[in-house]
Tab-separated table of C-alpha atoms in Angstrom:
chain	number	residue	atom	x	y	z
A	1	UNK	CA	93.422	147.002	156.538
A	2	UNK	CA	94.800	149.106	159.392
A	3	UNK	CA	96.073	147.204	162.445
A	4	UNK	CA	97.692	148.906	165.409
A	5	UNK	CA	98.175	149.088	169.192
A	6	UNK	CA	100.628	146.334	169.892
A	7	UNK	CA	98.583	143.412	168.686
A	8	UNK	CA	100.728	140.353	168.168
A	9	UNK	CA	100.429	137.226	166.053
A	10	UNK	CA	97.480	138.339	163.942
A	11	UNK	CA	96.552	136.164	160.964
A	12	UNK	CA	95.419	137.801	157.743
A	13	UNK	CA	94.662	135.239	155.043
A	14	UNK	CA	93.104	134.979	151.616
A	15	UNK	CA	92.048	138.605	151.178
A	16	UNK	CA	91.973	140.985	148.233
A	17	UNK	CA	93.404	144.199	149.651
A	18	UNK	CA	92.862	147.454	147.798
A	19	UNK	CA	93.056	151.116	148.752
A	20	UNK	CA	91.565	153.998	146.826
A	21	UNK	CA	93.177	157.396	146.579
A	22	UNK	CA	96.653	158.634	147.340
A	23	UNK	CA	97.996	158.248	150.849
A	24	UNK	CA	95.792	155.233	151.555
A	25	UNK	CA	97.533	151.899	152.001
A	26	UNK	CA	96.006	148.495	151.293
A	27	UNK	CA	97.792	147.269	154.452
A	28	UNK	CA	99.048	149.436	157.314
A	29	UNK	CA	100.728	147.756	160.292
A	30	UNK	CA	101.629	149.932	163.283
A	31	UNK	CA	103.296	148.374	166.342
A	32	UNK	CA	102.448	144.884	165.091
A	33	UNK	CA	104.743	141.925	165.725
A	34	UNK	CA	104.682	138.510	164.078
A	35	UNK	CA	101.709	139.117	161.829
A	36	UNK	CA	101.093	136.218	159.454
A	37	UNK	CA	99.811	137.133	156.019
A	38	UNK	CA	99.098	134.224	153.696
A	39	UNK	CA	97.566	134.094	150.231
A	40	UNK	CA	96.695	137.779	150.080
A	41	UNK	CA	96.276	139.754	146.839
A	42	UNK	CA	97.139	143.438	146.812
A	43	UNK	CA	95.156	144.825	143.919
A	44	UNK	CA	95.629	147.964	141.789
A	45	UNK	CA	96.552	150.271	144.587
A	46	UNK	CA	98.610	153.478	144.553
A	47	UNK	CA	100.064	152.704	147.983
A	48	UNK	CA	100.587	149.026	148.740
A	49	UNK	CA	101.990	148.415	152.251
A	50	UNK	CA	103.223	150.488	155.184
A	51	UNK	CA	104.888	148.830	158.181
A	52	UNK	CA	106.239	151.148	160.867
A	53	UNK	CA	109.489	150.810	162.818
A	54	UNK	CA	107.767	149.122	165.791
A	55	UNK	CA	106.307	146.305	163.668
A	56	UNK	CA	108.778	143.431	163.335
A	57	UNK	CA	108.813	139.805	162.225
A	58	UNK	CA	105.870	139.974	159.834
A	59	UNK	CA	105.563	136.915	157.579
A	60	UNK	CA	104.198	137.284	154.059
A	61	UNK	CA	103.554	133.961	152.276
A	62	UNK	CA	102.110	133.464	148.774
A	63	UNK	CA	101.694	137.188	148.260
A	64	UNK	CA	100.443	138.703	145.005
A	65	UNK	CA	100.565	142.317	143.793
A	66	UNK	CA	98.339	142.878	140.767
A	67	UNK	CA	97.061	145.501	138.369
A	68	UNK	CA	95.307	145.449	135.004
A	69	UNK	CA	98.754	145.282	133.390
A	70	UNK	CA	100.077	142.225	135.215
A	71	UNK	CA	101.157	140.836	138.530
A	72	UNK	CA	104.070	140.048	140.784
A	73	UNK	CA	103.761	136.851	142.822
A	74	UNK	CA	106.003	135.727	145.688
A	75	UNK	CA	105.279	132.055	146.381
A	76	UNK	CA	107.630	131.712	149.354
A	77	UNK	CA	107.731	133.377	152.760
A	78	UNK	CA	109.158	136.863	153.142
A	79	UNK	CA	109.997	138.386	156.521
A	80	UNK	CA	109.017	142.024	156.202
A	81	UNK	CA	109.893	144.600	158.835
A	82	UNK	CA	109.998	148.371	158.404
A	83	UNK	CA	108.889	149.177	154.886
A	84	UNK	CA	106.964	151.650	152.819
A	85	UNK	CA	105.845	150.053	149.558
A	86	UNK	CA	104.449	152.914	147.522
A	87	UNK	CA	103.332	152.979	143.909
A	88	UNK	CA	106.663	154.479	142.897
A	89	UNK	CA	108.634	151.730	144.660
A	90	UNK	CA	106.508	148.907	143.253
A	91	UNK	CA	104.955	149.696	139.911
A	92	UNK	CA	103.094	147.382	137.560
A	93	UNK	CA	102.378	149.292	134.368
A	94	UNK	CA	102.042	148.635	130.649
A	95	UNK	CA	104.667	145.976	129.777
A	96	UNK	CA	106.786	146.860	132.816
A	97	UNK	CA	107.125	145.598	136.387
A	98	UNK	CA	109.452	147.580	138.642
A	99	UNK	CA	110.477	147.046	142.256
A	100	UNK	CA	112.962	149.394	143.882
A	101	UNK	CA	114.991	146.714	145.649
A	102	UNK	CA	117.178	149.324	147.363
A	103	UNK	CA	114.217	150.804	149.268
A	104	UNK	CA	112.146	147.622	149.582
A	105	UNK	CA	114.872	145.081	150.335
A	106	UNK	CA	112.521	142.518	151.905
A	107	UNK	CA	110.860	141.979	148.515
A	108	UNK	CA	114.136	141.530	146.627
A	109	UNK	CA	113.493	137.832	146.187
A	110	UNK	CA	112.647	135.349	143.465
A	111	UNK	CA	109.165	135.816	142.065
A	112	UNK	CA	106.845	135.058	139.188
A	113	UNK	CA	105.982	137.952	136.883
A	114	UNK	CA	102.943	138.133	134.653
A	115	UNK	CA	102.645	140.773	131.949
A	116	UNK	CA	99.161	141.155	130.438
A	117	UNK	CA	97.864	142.574	127.164
A	118	UNK	CA	100.836	141.789	124.922
A	119	UNK	CA	100.427	141.496	121.172
A	120	UNK	CA	103.606	139.528	120.503
A	121	UNK	CA	103.940	136.223	118.721
A	122	UNK	CA	106.882	135.013	120.813
A	123	UNK	CA	107.861	137.361	123.687
A	124	UNK	CA	111.236	137.421	125.399
A	125	UNK	CA	111.995	138.846	128.871
A	126	UNK	CA	113.984	142.043	129.295
A	127	UNK	CA	115.615	143.577	132.361
A	128	UNK	CA	116.964	146.981	133.270
A	129	UNK	CA	119.917	145.947	135.412
A	130	UNK	CA	121.156	149.523	135.937
A	131	UNK	CA	117.736	151.110	136.583
A	132	UNK	CA	118.484	153.627	133.834
A	133	UNK	CA	115.533	152.902	131.540
A	134	UNK	CA	117.639	150.833	129.146
A	135	UNK	CA	116.363	147.263	128.828
A	136	UNK	CA	118.513	144.347	127.684
A	137	UNK	CA	117.771	140.692	127.060
A	138	UNK	CA	117.414	138.841	130.335
A	139	UNK	CA	119.789	135.905	130.778
A	140	UNK	CA	118.238	132.498	131.391
A	141	UNK	CA	120.051	132.419	134.761
A	142	UNK	CA	117.888	135.386	135.862
A	143	UNK	CA	114.661	134.995	133.849
A	144	UNK	CA	113.000	131.660	133.177
A	145	UNK	CA	110.052	131.665	130.813
A	146	UNK	CA	106.934	129.803	131.962
A	147	UNK	CA	104.286	130.445	129.324
A	148	UNK	CA	102.706	132.779	126.796
A	149	UNK	CA	99.045	132.371	125.942
A	150	UNK	CA	96.135	134.711	125.170
A	151	UNK	CA	98.378	137.820	125.407
A	152	UNK	CA	99.573	136.837	128.929
A	153	UNK	CA	103.301	136.286	129.424
A	154	UNK	CA	104.675	134.589	132.558
A	155	UNK	CA	108.281	134.195	133.660
A	156	UNK	CA	110.239	133.697	136.885
A	157	UNK	CA	112.985	136.051	138.082
A	158	UNK	CA	115.711	135.580	140.684
A	159	UNK	CA	115.684	139.115	142.121
A	160	UNK	CA	114.563	142.635	141.404
A	161	UNK	CA	115.015	145.646	139.215
A	162	UNK	CA	112.703	146.555	136.299
A	163	UNK	CA	111.461	143.915	133.871
A	164	UNK	CA	109.678	144.130	130.546
A	165	UNK	CA	109.309	142.079	127.368
A	166	UNK	CA	109.833	142.349	123.639
A	167	UNK	CA	109.083	140.364	120.539
A	168	UNK	CA	111.689	137.704	119.908
A	169	UNK	CA	113.386	138.682	116.664
A	170	UNK	CA	112.785	136.289	113.847
A	171	UNK	CA	115.861	135.045	112.135
A	172	UNK	CA	115.947	134.474	108.456
A	173	UNK	CA	118.506	132.407	106.691
A	174	UNK	CA	119.671	133.562	103.333
A	175	UNK	CA	121.330	131.046	101.092
A	176	UNK	CA	123.327	132.312	98.201
A	177	UNK	CA	123.950	129.894	95.417
A	178	UNK	CA	126.545	130.627	92.831
A	179	UNK	CA	126.801	128.612	89.735
A	180	UNK	CA	130.150	127.884	88.277
A	181	UNK	CA	130.660	128.684	84.671
A	182	UNK	CA	133.364	128.287	82.102
A	183	UNK	CA	134.929	130.952	80.232
A	184	UNK	CA	136.286	130.251	76.880
A	185	UNK	CA	138.627	132.480	75.127
A	186	UNK	CA	138.822	133.117	71.467
A	187	UNK	CA	141.928	132.395	69.515
A	188	UNK	CA	143.786	134.404	66.953
């Protein structure tokens, strides 16, 4: 969708927005003010959203970004002004959801993540808090598990970096039993 020329207060609701090819955005707002976007799904696109410097006060509510590998869902309302959400700034790939919260600050909010196609028995969330490619266990204060069923893992997060998942290690308990014995000595 491309909207321009100073239109104000447009309503865009309940759409599946997708762009094909590089350089094409699913949503492009130029000189738009107070656009209301509710319940829209941005689907498998290389370039997600572009909002120019003249477009301010745009409200995104119940917004979903999805690919074959999973989805990122913002249930609340986000006020989004100047932004360029490209595939490198928001990436949903195999067992990884990444949002560059430095460049896309408006989306650095709590959200629900869904990771598809996992073959784990009991997944656990991971986060890359330093954006260095090293994932660590995600604390329950940041990641809250929702469900895991049919290879689909869902959890909530409080803000953004990169997230992934791993199999929860199984713990085994080893019990060692020693039996006491007597020693008898021989006499002379």
